PDB file of C-alpha atoms in Angstrom:
ATOM      1  CA  MET K 401       0.029   0.102  -0.022  1.00 37.00           C
ATOM      2  CA  PRO K 402       1.379   3.516  -0.835  1.00 38.00           C
ATOM      3  CA  GLY K 403       2.583   5.744   1.880  1.00 47.00           C
ATOM      4  CA  THR K 404       2.623   4.503   5.541  1.00 56.00           C
ATOM      5  CA  LEU K 405      -0.724   2.689   5.470  1.00 71.00           C
ATOM      6  CA  SER K 406      -0.422  -1.094   5.428  1.00 67.00           C
ATOM      7  CA  THR K 407      -2.231  -4.129   6.351  1.00 74.00           C
ATOM      8  CA  SER K 408      -1.173  -6.966   8.808  1.00 83.00           C
ATOM      9  CA  ASP K 409      -2.634 -10.191   9.922  1.00 88.00           C
ATOM     10  CA  ALA K 410      -3.972  -8.336  13.045  1.00 92.00           C
ATOM     11  CA  PHE K 411      -5.839  -5.877  10.610  1.00 93.00           C
ATOM     12  CA  TRP K 412      -7.689  -8.839   8.832  1.00 94.00           C
ATOM     13  CA  GLN K 413      -8.681 -10.310  12.202  1.00 94.00           C
ATOM     14  CA  GLN K 414     -10.267  -7.181  13.673  1.00 96.00           C
ATOM     15  CA  PRO K 415     -14.029  -7.271  14.192  1.00 96.00           C
ATOM     16  CA  VAL K 416     -14.496  -3.866  12.712  1.00 97.00           C
ATOM     17  CA  THR K 417     -12.483  -5.022   9.531  1.00 96.00           C
ATOM     18  CA  LYS K 418     -14.908  -8.037   9.223  1.00 96.00           C
ATOM     19  CA  GLN K 419     -17.846  -5.814   9.747  1.00 96.00           C
ATOM     20  CA  LEU K 420     -16.733  -3.502   7.035  1.00 97.00           C
ATOM     21  CA  GLN K 421     -15.977  -6.421   4.623  1.00 97.00           C
ATOM     22  CA  GLN K 422     -19.353  -7.848   5.092  1.00 96.00           C
ATOM     23  CA  GLN K 423     -21.112  -4.627   4.631  1.00 97.00           C
ATOM     24  CA  LEU K 424     -18.980  -3.778   1.506  1.00 97.00           C
ATOM     25  CA  ASN K 425     -20.218  -6.913  -0.354  1.00 95.00           C
ATOM     26  CA  GLN K 426     -23.833  -5.334  -0.283  1.00 95.00           C
ATOM     27  CA  PHE K 427     -22.645  -2.514  -2.649  1.00 96.00           C
ATOM     28  CA  ALA K 428     -21.821  -2.602  -6.265  1.00 94.00           C
ATOM     29  CA  PRO K 429     -18.265  -3.288  -6.938  1.00 92.00           C
ATOM     30  CA  GLN K 430     -17.515   0.267  -8.216  1.00 92.00           C
ATOM     31  CA  GLN K 431     -19.517   2.238  -5.576  1.00 97.00           C
ATOM     32  CA  GLN K 432     -17.588   5.174  -4.433  1.00 97.00           C
ATOM     33  CA  PHE K 433     -17.521   6.682  -0.803  1.00 98.00           C
ATOM     34  CA  LEU K 434     -17.083  10.047   0.632  1.00 98.00           C
ATOM     35  CA  VAL K 435     -15.963   9.562   4.170  1.00 98.00           C
ATOM     36  CA  ALA K 436     -16.786  12.446   6.634  1.00 98.00           C
ATOM     37  CA  CYS K 437     -13.683  12.880   8.612  1.00 97.00           C
ATOM     38  CA  SER K 438     -13.013  15.128  11.492  1.00 95.00           C
ATOM     39  CA  GLY K 439      -9.342  13.549  11.916  1.00 95.00           C
ATOM     40  CA  GLY K 440     -10.587  12.023  15.108  1.00 95.00           C
ATOM     41  CA  ARG K 441      -9.917   8.444  15.994  1.00 95.00           C
ATOM     42  CA  ASP K 442     -13.386   7.005  14.802  1.00 96.00           C
ATOM     43  CA  SER K 443     -13.747   8.791  11.589  1.00 97.00           C
ATOM     44  CA  LEU K 444      -9.996   8.487  10.684  1.00 97.00           C
ATOM     45  CA  SER K 445      -9.728   4.723  11.356  1.00 96.00           C
ATOM     46  CA  LEU K 446     -12.932   4.240   9.259  1.00 97.00           C
ATOM     47  CA  ALA K 447     -11.418   6.268   6.278  1.00 97.00           C
ATOM     48  CA  CYS K 448      -8.104   4.423   6.568  1.00 96.00           C
ATOM     49  CA  ALA K 449      -9.785   1.009   6.813  1.00 97.00           C
ATOM     50  CA  LEU K 450     -11.986   1.537   3.807  1.00 97.00           C
ATOM     51  CA  HIS K 451      -9.020   2.855   1.831  1.00 96.00           C
ATOM     52  CA  LEU K 452      -7.212  -0.379   2.620  1.00 95.00           C
ATOM     53  CA  LEU K 453     -10.162  -2.539   1.696  1.00 96.00           C
ATOM     54  CA  CYS K 454     -11.255  -0.802  -1.506  1.00 95.00           C
ATOM     55  CA  PRO K 455      -8.424   1.597  -2.682  1.00 93.00           C
ATOM     56  CA  GLY K 456      -9.357   3.938  -5.352  1.00 94.00           C
ATOM     57  CA  ARG K 457     -12.995   4.124  -4.146  1.00 97.00           C
ATOM     58  CA  VAL K 458     -12.753   6.422  -1.126  1.00 97.00           C
ATOM     59  CA  ARG K 459     -12.396  10.133  -0.738  1.00 98.00           C
ATOM     60  CA  VAL K 460     -12.225  12.071   2.607  1.00 98.00           C
ATOM     61  CA  ALA K 461     -14.124  15.209   3.257  1.00 98.00           C
ATOM     62  CA  HIS K 462     -13.035  17.461   6.245  1.00 97.00           C
ATOM     63  CA  ILE K 463     -15.369  20.314   7.337  1.00 96.00           C
ATOM     64  CA  ASN K 464     -13.385  22.994   9.136  1.00 94.00           C
ATOM     65  CA  HIS K 465     -15.936  24.828  11.349  1.00 91.00           C
ATOM     66  CA  GLN K 466     -13.245  27.479  12.353  1.00 89.00           C
ATOM     67  CA  LEU K 467     -14.465  27.347  16.030  1.00 86.00           C
ATOM     68  CA  GLN K 468     -11.069  26.571  17.615  1.00 87.00           C
ATOM     69  CA  ALA K 469      -7.702  28.234  17.174  1.00 88.00           C
ATOM     70  CA  PRO K 470      -5.973  25.008  15.865  1.00 91.00           C
ATOM     71  CA  SER K 471      -8.746  24.191  13.449  1.00 92.00           C
ATOM     72  CA  SER K 472      -6.620  25.098  10.394  1.00 94.00           C
ATOM     73  CA  GLN K 473      -3.689  23.191  11.782  1.00 95.00           C
ATOM     74  CA  TRP K 474      -5.827  20.028  12.165  1.00 95.00           C
ATOM     75  CA  ALA K 475      -7.081  20.482   8.683  1.00 95.00           C
ATOM     76  CA  ASN K 476      -3.506  20.920   7.315  1.00 96.00           C
ATOM     77  CA  TRP K 477      -2.457  17.806   9.255  1.00 96.00           C
ATOM     78  CA  LEU K 478      -5.263  15.624   7.943  1.00 96.00           C
ATOM     79  CA  ALA K 479      -4.531  16.840   4.278  1.00 97.00           C
ATOM     80  CA  ALA K 480      -0.933  15.924   4.667  1.00 96.00           C
ATOM     81  CA  GLN K 481      -1.633  12.578   6.105  1.00 95.00           C
ATOM     82  CA  CYS K 482      -4.157  11.783   3.324  1.00 96.00           C
ATOM     83  CA  GLN K 483      -1.518  12.993   0.648  1.00 95.00           C
ATOM     84  CA  GLN K 484       1.064  10.535   2.188  1.00 94.00           C
ATOM     85  CA  TRP K 485      -1.498   7.742   2.046  1.00 94.00           C
ATOM     86  CA  GLN K 486      -2.521   8.708  -1.449  1.00 94.00           C
ATOM     87  CA  LEU K 487      -5.985   9.042  -0.234  1.00 96.00           C
ATOM     88  CA  PRO K 488      -7.958  11.960  -1.890  1.00 97.00           C
ATOM     89  CA  CYS K 489      -9.060  14.502   0.646  1.00 97.00           C
ATOM     90  CA  VAL K 490     -11.091  17.777   0.367  1.00 97.00           C
ATOM     91  CA  ILE K 491     -11.068  20.437   3.035  1.00 97.00           C
ATOM     92  CA  GLN K 492     -14.158  22.649   3.354  1.00 95.00           C
ATOM     93  CA  PRO K 493     -14.189  25.671   5.667  1.00 94.00           C
ATOM     94  CA  VAL K 494     -17.698  26.761   6.777  1.00 94.00           C
ATOM     95  CA  GLU K 495     -19.156  29.425   8.894  1.00 92.00           C
ATOM     96  CA  VAL K 496     -21.273  28.487  11.923  1.00 90.00           C
ATOM     97  CA  ALA K 497     -24.075  30.756  12.664  1.00 89.00           C
ATOM     98  CA  ALA K 498     -24.880  32.075  16.100  1.00 84.00           C
ATOM     99  CA  GLY K 499     -27.256  30.298  18.342  1.00 81.00           C
ATOM    100  CA  ASN K 500     -27.197  26.599  19.536  1.00 81.00           C
ATOM    101  CA  LEU K 501     -23.433  25.821  18.710  1.00 82.00           C
ATOM    102  CA  GLU K 502     -24.046  22.106  18.459  1.00 82.00           C
ATOM    103  CA  ALA K 503     -27.185  22.294  16.426  1.00 83.00           C
ATOM    104  CA  GLU K 504     -25.751  25.096  14.077  1.00 88.00           C
ATOM    105  CA  ALA K 505     -22.437  23.253  13.548  1.00 89.00           C
ATOM    106  CA  ARG K 506     -24.380  20.114  12.705  1.00 89.00           C
ATOM    107  CA  LYS K 507     -26.542  21.860  10.265  1.00 90.00           C
ATOM    108  CA  VAL K 508     -23.824  23.644   8.280  1.00 93.00           C
ATOM    109  CA  ARG K 509     -21.576  20.567   8.341  1.00 95.00           C
ATOM    110  CA  TYR K 510     -24.188  18.226   6.687  1.00 94.00           C
ATOM    111  CA  HIS K 511     -25.004  20.918   4.269  1.00 93.00           C
ATOM    112  CA  ALA K 512     -21.390  21.188   3.220  1.00 95.00           C
ATOM    113  CA  LEU K 513     -21.062  17.506   3.131  1.00 96.00           C
ATOM    114  CA  PHE K 514     -23.994  16.946   0.799  1.00 95.00           C
ATOM    115  CA  SER K 515     -22.706  19.796  -1.497  1.00 94.00           C
ATOM    116  CA  LEU K 516     -19.299  17.843  -1.841  1.00 96.00           C
ATOM    117  CA  LEU K 517     -21.005  14.593  -2.848  1.00 95.00           C
ATOM    118  CA  GLN K 518     -20.444  13.447  -6.445  1.00 93.00           C
ATOM    119  CA  ASN K 519     -23.057  11.659  -8.419  1.00 88.00           C
ATOM    120  CA  ASN K 520     -21.547   8.182  -7.795  1.00 92.00           C
ATOM    121  CA  GLU K 521     -20.779   8.544  -4.139  1.00 96.00           C
ATOM    122  CA  ILE K 522     -22.515   7.946  -0.968  1.00 97.00           C
ATOM    123  CA  LEU K 523     -21.715   9.679   2.337  1.00 98.00           C
ATOM    124  CA  VAL K 524     -20.068   7.498   4.987  1.00 98.00           C
ATOM    125  CA  LEU K 525     -20.263   8.610   8.667  1.00 98.00           C
ATOM    126  CA  GLY K 526     -18.196   7.204  11.632  1.00 97.00           C
ATOM    127  CA  HIS K 527     -21.056   6.858  14.303  1.00 97.00           C
ATOM    128  CA  HIS K 528     -20.476   3.839  16.449  1.00 96.00           C
ATOM    129  CA  GLN K 529     -22.509   1.795  18.985  1.00 96.00           C
ATOM    130  CA  GLN K 530     -22.199   4.182  21.869  1.00 95.00           C
ATOM    131  CA  ASP K 531     -23.046   7.270  19.615  1.00 95.00           C
ATOM    132  CA  GLN K 532     -26.203   5.330  18.678  1.00 96.00           C
ATOM    133  CA  ALA K 533     -27.088   4.669  22.318  1.00 96.00           C
ATOM    134  CA  GLU K 534     -26.350   8.227  23.447  1.00 96.00           C
ATOM    135  CA  THR K 535     -28.421   9.653  20.532  1.00 95.00           C
ATOM    136  CA  LEU K 536     -31.360   7.501  21.530  1.00 96.00           C
ATOM    137  CA  PHE K 537     -30.911   8.423  25.167  1.00 95.00           C
ATOM    138  CA  LEU K 538     -30.718  12.257  24.451  1.00 94.00           C
ATOM    139  CA  ARG K 539     -33.805  12.204  22.152  1.00 93.00           C
ATOM    140  CA  LEU K 540     -35.685  10.140  24.973  1.00 93.00           C
ATOM    141  CA  LEU K 541     -34.874  13.177  27.299  1.00 93.00           C
ATOM    142  CA  SER K 542     -36.110  15.589  24.612  1.00 89.00           C
ATOM    143  CA  GLY K 543     -39.382  13.993  24.419  1.00 88.00           C
ATOM    144  CA  SER K 544     -38.925  12.367  20.977  1.00 88.00           C
ATOM    145  CA  GLY K 545     -41.462  10.008  19.496  1.00 87.00           C
ATOM    146  CA  VAL K 546     -40.983   6.729  17.516  1.00 91.00           C
ATOM    147  CA  LYS K 547     -39.033   8.339  14.615  1.00 88.00           C
ATOM    148  CA  GLY K 548     -36.599  10.195  17.015  1.00 89.00           C
ATOM    149  CA  LEU K 549     -36.013   6.962  19.089  1.00 93.00           C
ATOM    150  CA  SER K 550     -35.195   5.176  15.833  1.00 93.00           C
ATOM    151  CA  ALA K 551     -32.008   7.010  16.212  1.00 93.00           C
ATOM    152  CA  MET K 552     -29.525   6.390  13.389  1.00 94.00           C
ATOM    153  CA  LYS K 553     -29.919   3.818  10.549  1.00 94.00           C
ATOM    154  CA  THR K 554     -27.005   1.871   8.999  1.00 95.00           C
ATOM    155  CA  ARG K 555     -28.110   2.851   5.661  1.00 94.00           C
ATOM    156  CA  GLU K 556     -30.634   5.340   4.505  1.00 93.00           C
ATOM    157  CA  GLN K 557     -31.680   7.657   1.718  1.00 91.00           C
ATOM    158  CA  ARG K 558     -32.272  11.407   2.558  1.00 87.00           C
ATOM    159  CA  GLN K 559     -34.115  13.786   0.314  1.00 80.00           C
ATOM    160  CA  LEU K 560     -32.608  17.261   0.210  1.00 80.00           C
ATOM    161  CA  GLU K 561     -34.753  20.500  -0.240  1.00 75.00           C
ATOM    162  CA  SER K 562     -33.481  20.524  -3.781  1.00 77.00           C
ATOM    163  CA  GLY K 563     -35.212  17.188  -4.300  1.00 76.00           C
ATOM    164  CA  GLN K 564     -32.037  15.285  -4.621  1.00 83.00           C
ATOM    165  CA  ASN K 565     -31.687  11.894  -2.920  1.00 88.00           C
ATOM    166  CA  VAL K 566     -28.413  11.122  -1.206  1.00 92.00           C
ATOM    167  CA  GLY K 567     -27.235   7.962   0.319  1.00 94.00           C
ATOM    168  CA  LEU K 568     -25.731   7.751   3.795  1.00 97.00           C
ATOM    169  CA  TRP K 569     -23.985   4.740   5.314  1.00 98.00           C
ATOM    170  CA  ARG K 570     -22.773   4.273   8.937  1.00 98.00           C
ATOM    171  CA  PRO K 571     -20.864   1.039   8.965  1.00 98.00           C
ATOM    172  CA  LEU K 572     -19.666   1.168  12.566  1.00 97.00           C
ATOM    173  CA  LEU K 573     -23.043   1.236  14.414  1.00 96.00           C
ATOM    174  CA  ASP K 574     -22.592  -2.365  15.610  1.00 94.00           C
ATOM    175  CA  CYS K 575     -18.959  -1.707  16.526  1.00 96.00           C
ATOM    176  CA  SER K 576     -17.933  -0.769  20.192  1.00 95.00           C
ATOM    177  CA  ARG K 577     -15.647   2.144  21.142  1.00 94.00           C
ATOM    178  CA  GLN K 578     -13.022  -0.430  22.265  1.00 95.00           C
ATOM    179  CA  GLN K 579     -13.111  -2.394  19.021  1.00 97.00           C
ATOM    180  CA  ILE K 580     -12.521   0.806  17.042  1.00 97.00           C
ATOM    181  CA  THR K 581      -9.711   1.849  19.400  1.00 96.00           C
ATOM    182  CA  GLU K 582      -8.047  -1.514  18.663  1.00 96.00           C
ATOM    183  CA  LEU K 583      -8.297  -0.934  14.966  1.00 96.00           C
ATOM    184  CA  ALA K 584      -6.865   2.656  15.233  1.00 95.00           C
ATOM    185  CA  ALA K 585      -3.785   1.408  17.229  1.00 94.00           C
ATOM    186  CA  LEU K 586      -2.918  -0.711  14.169  1.00 93.00           C
ATOM    187  CA  ILE K 587      -3.457   1.669  11.190  1.00 94.00           C
ATOM    188  CA  CYS K 588      -3.643   5.174  12.390  1.00 92.00           C
ATOM    189  CA  PRO K 589      -2.271   5.554  15.975  1.00 92.00           C
ATOM    190  CA  ASP K 590      -2.009   9.375  15.417  1.00 93.00           C
ATOM    191  CA  TYR K 591      -5.266  11.294  15.308  1.00 93.00           C
ATOM    192  CA  ILE K 592      -6.793  14.661  16.256  1.00 92.00           C
ATOM    193  CA  ASP K 593      -7.987  14.943  19.853  1.00 87.00           C
ATOM    194  CA  ASP K 594     -10.472  17.765  19.951  1.00 81.00           C
ATOM    195  CA  PRO K 595     -10.591  19.347  23.360  1.00 80.00           C
ATOM    196  CA  ALA K 596     -14.278  20.198  22.806  1.00 77.00           C
ATOM    197  CA  ASN K 597     -14.894  16.443  23.388  1.00 76.00           C
ATOM    198  CA  ALA K 598     -14.026  17.057  27.048  1.00 75.00           C
ATOM    199  CA  GLN K 599     -16.187  20.185  27.522  1.00 77.00           C
ATOM    200  CA  ASP K 600     -19.231  18.986  29.510  1.00 80.00           C
ATOM    201  CA  ASN K 601     -21.267  22.058  28.843  1.00 79.00           C
ATOM    202  CA  PHE K 602     -22.159  20.127  25.600  1.00 82.00           C
ATOM    203  CA  ASP K 603     -24.987  17.739  26.352  1.00 88.00           C
ATOM    204  CA  ARG K 604     -23.593  14.822  24.724  1.00 89.00           C
ATOM    205  CA  VAL K 605     -20.176  15.238  26.510  1.00 90.00           C
ATOM    206  CA  PHE K 606     -21.877  15.784  29.811  1.00 93.00           C
ATOM    207  CA  LEU K 607     -23.739  12.436  29.229  1.00 94.00           C
ATOM    208  CA  ARG K 608     -20.553  10.568  27.938  1.00 93.00           C
ATOM    209  CA  GLN K 609     -18.371  11.846  30.925  1.00 92.00           C
ATOM    210  CA  GLN K 610     -20.801  12.166  33.898  1.00 94.00           C
ATOM    211  CA  VAL K 611     -23.814   9.883  33.217  1.00 95.00           C
ATOM    212  CA  TRP K 612     -22.594   7.155  31.022  1.00 96.00           C
ATOM    213  CA  PRO K 613     -20.005   5.568  33.247  1.00 95.00           C
ATOM    214  CA  LEU K 614     -22.455   5.497  36.120  1.00 96.00           C
ATOM    215  CA  LEU K 615     -25.110   3.757  34.007  1.00 96.00           C
ATOM    216  CA  LYS K 616     -22.505   1.152  32.529  1.00 95.00           C
ATOM    217  CA  ARG K 617     -21.405   0.160  35.932  1.00 96.00           C
ATOM    218  CA  ARG K 618     -25.017  -0.782  36.706  1.00 97.00           C
ATOM    219  CA  TRP K 619     -25.961  -2.051  33.180  1.00 96.00           C
ATOM    220  CA  PRO K 620     -22.715  -3.083  31.297  1.00 95.00           C
ATOM    221  CA  ALA K 621     -24.544  -4.015  28.220  1.00 95.00           C
ATOM    222  CA  LEU K 622     -26.161  -0.518  27.966  1.00 95.00           C
ATOM    223  CA  ASP K 623     -24.825   0.140  24.458  1.00 95.00           C
ATOM    224  CA  SER K 624     -26.014  -2.927  22.886  1.00 94.00           C
ATOM    225  CA  THR K 625     -29.333  -2.804  24.668  1.00 95.00           C
ATOM    226  CA  LEU K 626     -30.212   0.677  23.473  1.00 96.00           C
ATOM    227  CA  ASN K 627     -29.101  -0.188  20.088  1.00 95.00           C
ATOM    228  CA  ARG K 628     -31.556  -3.147  20.040  1.00 95.00           C
ATOM    229  CA  THR K 629     -34.317  -0.622  21.077  1.00 96.00           C
ATOM    230  CA  ALA K 630     -33.426   1.685  18.249  1.00 95.00           C
ATOM    231  CA  LEU K 631     -33.798  -1.207  15.781  1.00 95.00           C
ATOM    232  CA  LEU K 632     -37.222  -2.006  17.356  1.00 96.00           C
ATOM    233  CA  MET K 633     -38.168   1.599  16.990  1.00 96.00           C
ATOM    234  CA  GLN K 634     -37.081   1.574  13.358  1.00 95.00           C
ATOM    235  CA  ASP K 635     -39.357  -1.447  12.728  1.00 95.00           C
ATOM    236  CA  SER K 636     -42.196   0.548  14.450  1.00 95.00           C
ATOM    237  CA  GLN K 637     -41.444   3.659  12.348  1.00 93.00           C
ATOM    238  CA  GLU K 638     -41.829   1.712   9.069  1.00 94.00           C
ATOM    239  CA  ILE K 639     -45.230   0.581  10.146  1.00 95.00           C
ATOM    240  CA  LEU K 640     -46.214   4.153  11.043  1.00 93.00           C
ATOM    241  CA  GLN K 641     -44.890   5.310   7.600  1.00 91.00           C
ATOM    242  CA  ASP K 642     -47.435   2.787   5.835  1.00 94.00           C
ATOM    243  CA  VAL K 643     -50.302   4.213   7.789  1.00 93.00           C
ATOM    244  CA  GLN K 644     -48.981   7.848   7.169  1.00 91.00           C
ATOM    245  CA  MET K 645     -48.759   7.114   3.536  1.00 92.00           C
ATOM    246  CA  GLN K 646     -52.553   6.155   3.517  1.00 93.00           C
ATOM    247  CA  ASP K 647     -53.370   9.381   5.513  1.00 94.00           C
ATOM    248  CA  TRP K 648     -51.304  11.406   2.873  1.00 91.00           C
ATOM    249  CA  LEU K 649     -53.396  10.126   0.002  1.00 92.00           C
ATOM    250  CA  GLN K 650     -56.661  11.128   1.816  1.00 93.00           C
ATOM    251  CA  CYS K 651     -55.569  14.582   3.091  1.00 94.00           C
ATOM    252  CA  GLY K 652     -53.471  16.328   0.434  1.00 91.00           C
ATOM    253  CA  ASP K 653     -49.800  16.735  -0.398  1.00 88.00           C
ATOM    254  CA  HIS K 654     -46.647  18.330   0.944  1.00 86.00           C
ATOM    255  CA  ASN K 655     -47.915  21.854   0.591  1.00 90.00           C
ATOM    256  CA  VAL K 656     -51.590  21.809   1.353  1.00 94.00           C
ATOM    257  CA  LEU K 657     -53.814  19.560   3.530  1.00 94.00           C
ATOM    258  CA  ASP K 658     -57.618  19.283   3.497  1.00 94.00           C
ATOM    259  CA  ILE K 659     -58.993  20.067   6.925  1.00 92.00           C
ATOM    260  CA  HIS K 660     -62.135  17.969   6.663  1.00 93.00           C
ATOM    261  CA  ALA K 661     -60.005  14.948   5.648  1.00 94.00           C
ATOM    262  CA  LEU K 662     -57.754  15.677   8.478  1.00 93.00           C
ATOM    263  CA  GLU K 663     -60.517  15.972  10.958  1.00 92.00           C
ATOM    264  CA  ARG K 664     -61.654  12.595  10.208  1.00 94.00           C
ATOM    265  CA  LEU K 665     -58.318  10.919  11.487  1.00 94.00           C
ATOM    266  CA  SER K 666     -57.748  10.143  15.099  1.00 94.00           C
ATOM    267  CA  GLN K 667     -55.762  12.622  17.137  1.00 93.00           C
ATOM    268  CA  PRO K 668     -52.573  10.407  17.112  1.00 92.00           C
ATOM    269  CA  ARG K 669     -52.797  10.163  13.336  1.00 94.00           C
ATOM    270  CA  GLN K 670     -53.361  13.931  13.069  1.00 94.00           C
ATOM    271  CA  ARG K 671     -50.214  14.626  15.032  1.00 93.00           C
ATOM    272  CA  LEU K 672     -48.320  12.136  13.102  1.00 91.00           C
ATOM    273  CA  LEU K 673     -49.266  13.527   9.678  1.00 94.00           C
ATOM    274  CA  LEU K 674     -48.884  17.158  10.847  1.00 94.00           C
ATOM    275  CA  LEU K 675     -45.467  16.415  12.291  1.00 92.00           C
ATOM    276  CA  ARG K 676     -44.168  15.048   8.992  1.00 90.00           C
ATOM    277  CA  TRP K 677     -45.917  17.615   6.900  1.00 93.00           C
ATOM    278  CA  MET K 678     -44.509  20.498   9.002  1.00 92.00           C
ATOM    279  CA  GLN K 679     -41.046  18.894   8.852  1.00 91.00           C
ATOM    280  CA  GLY K 680     -40.880  18.452   5.077  1.00 88.00           C
ATOM    281  CA  ALA K 681     -37.213  18.089   3.905  1.00 81.00           C
ATOM    282  CA  GLU K 682     -35.843  19.455   7.195  1.00 82.00           C
ATOM    283  CA  GLN K 683     -33.311  17.324   8.918  1.00 73.00           C
ATOM    284  CA  TYR K 684     -35.142  17.536  12.281  1.00 79.00           C
ATOM    285  CA  ALA K 685     -38.804  17.631  13.180  1.00 86.00           C
ATOM    286  CA  PRO K 686     -40.554  20.554  14.967  1.00 91.00           C
ATOM    287  CA  ALA K 687     -41.152  20.399  18.621  1.00 89.00           C
ATOM    288  CA  PHE K 688     -44.447  18.586  20.016  1.00 90.00           C
ATOM    289  CA  HIS K 689     -45.877  22.048  21.127  1.00 92.00           C
ATOM    290  CA  LEU K 690     -45.654  23.381  17.641  1.00 93.00           C
ATOM    291  CA  VAL K 691     -47.422  20.460  16.225  1.00 93.00           C
ATOM    292  CA  GLU K 692     -50.157  20.861  18.646  1.00 93.00           C
ATOM    293  CA  GLU K 693     -50.304  24.538  18.005  1.00 92.00           C
ATOM    294  CA  VAL K 694     -51.007  23.938  14.466  1.00 91.00           C
ATOM    295  CA  ARG K 695     -53.447  21.115  15.194  1.00 91.00           C
ATOM    296  CA  GLN K 696     -55.566  23.131  17.661  1.00 89.00           C
ATOM    297  CA  THR K 697     -55.108  26.632  16.588  1.00 87.00           C
ATOM    298  CA  LEU K 698     -55.291  26.286  12.752  1.00 86.00           C
ATOM    299  CA  LEU K 699     -57.877  23.402  12.619  1.00 82.00           C
ATOM    300  CA  ASN K 700     -60.126  25.093  15.206  1.00 80.00           C
ATOM    301  CA  ALA K 701     -60.049  28.560  13.772  1.00 73.00           C
ATOM    302  CA  ARG K 702     -62.977  30.361  12.249  1.00 72.00           C
ATOM    303  CA  GLN K 703     -63.034  29.984   8.331  1.00 67.00           C
ATOM    304  CA  ASP K 704     -62.760  33.656   7.925  1.00 66.00           C
ATOM    305  CA  ALA K 705     -59.682  33.911  10.266  1.00 67.00           C
ATOM    306  CA  SER K 706     -56.159  33.827   9.173  1.00 74.00           C
ATOM    307  CA  PRO K 707     -53.978  32.406  12.034  1.00 82.00           C
ATOM    308  CA  LYS K 708     -50.347  31.572  11.466  1.00 88.00           C
ATOM    309  CA  VAL K 709     -47.832  29.346  13.187  1.00 91.00           C
ATOM    310  CA  VAL K 710     -44.060  29.943  12.430  1.00 93.00           C
ATOM    311  CA  TRP K 711     -41.256  27.224  12.601  1.00 92.00           C
ATOM    312  CA  GLN K 712     -37.668  27.900  11.392  1.00 89.00           C
ATOM    313  CA  SER K 713     -38.080  29.220   7.724  1.00 89.00           C
ATOM    314  CA  TRP K 714     -41.612  28.024   7.363  1.00 94.00           C
ATOM    315  CA  GLN K 715     -45.114  29.489   8.068  1.00 93.00           C
ATOM    316  CA  PHE K 716     -48.308  27.529   8.413  1.00 93.00           C
ATOM    317  CA  ARG K 717     -51.676  29.199   7.612  1.00 93.00           C
ATOM    318  CA  ARG K 718     -55.295  28.204   7.202  1.00 90.00           C
ATOM    319  CA  ASN K 719     -57.544  29.607   4.539  1.00 87.00           C
ATOM    320  CA  GLN K 720     -61.186  28.199   4.122  1.00 84.00           C
ATOM    321  CA  HIS K 721     -60.866  24.411   4.432  1.00 87.00           C
ATOM    322  CA  GLN K 722     -57.039  23.955   3.887  1.00 90.00           C
ATOM    323  CA  LEU K 723     -53.794  24.188   5.603  1.00 92.00           C
ATOM    324  CA  TYR K 724     -50.919  25.645   3.839  1.00 92.00           C
ATOM    325  CA  ARG K 725     -47.091  25.155   4.305  1.00 93.00           C
ATOM    326  CA  LEU K 726     -45.325  28.179   2.951  1.00 92.00           C
ATOM    327  CA  PRO K 727     -41.800  29.459   3.126  1.00 91.00           C
ATOM    328  CA  GLN K 728     -41.371  32.601   5.251  1.00 85.00           C
TER     329      GLN K 728
END
């Protein structure tokens, strides 16, 4: 292998390597991959392993959020490493808007990654088993429903606002942090250690540092157990999607809903349909209270009234017997 990346017998025996090989067999032989890589242990070991397993089919994308002083140094270091390994790498600086730092950084990161995807590529993300368990736990604390508790899927299609469909692949969801650490020690022992990962003012870091060790002392199999819950929630979500499709056909489309048809549904089905209708192509769904505001305020308004509910860049209005989803 060019550069310093090389395989060994130990590499082929790693559980992560075997997982990747098994999943790669499900793709077409010439499928191309764009690996989102922060330069940290998880994403870097994933990028390196894929490069070793299917050379010539992998690119690395690093999104520089420019939020920390050494961010440019990290980007340059990663670019130099990838050049040494003959692994194509693109560095994309972004500007993070003010507000909730975690949410805004995530939003601009995904937007940048999707814009970098070429037609023959799917986006590969380095989320692992504990990430999945933490995501489910945090969504439970935020009051999420079945879709939120479905957490992350190994493979999914996501439709962007432009109408474009992009593929996402998370091959490490069944791999533990320990397994990834062992793989990294073999193929990329040097990686970026972001100090933000130790700042417990972020919810996920607080959970990981303060709460997770306590829970795992009592329930050692916590990660795998919560991952099983996420899979069961994904099954439930697919059933709900079938019901929702039937309701879509009765009530309207992605921009307009017929109020009379909506009123014939049960309250739970009203909430589910309104939640998905309001969300549209946005990555995250609106809060429960906003869905209830649309359901109760707009549905019960007088026909000659023109109430409005606003969420992000969207507004929801009633006119006569119809609900409208309109850009601000």
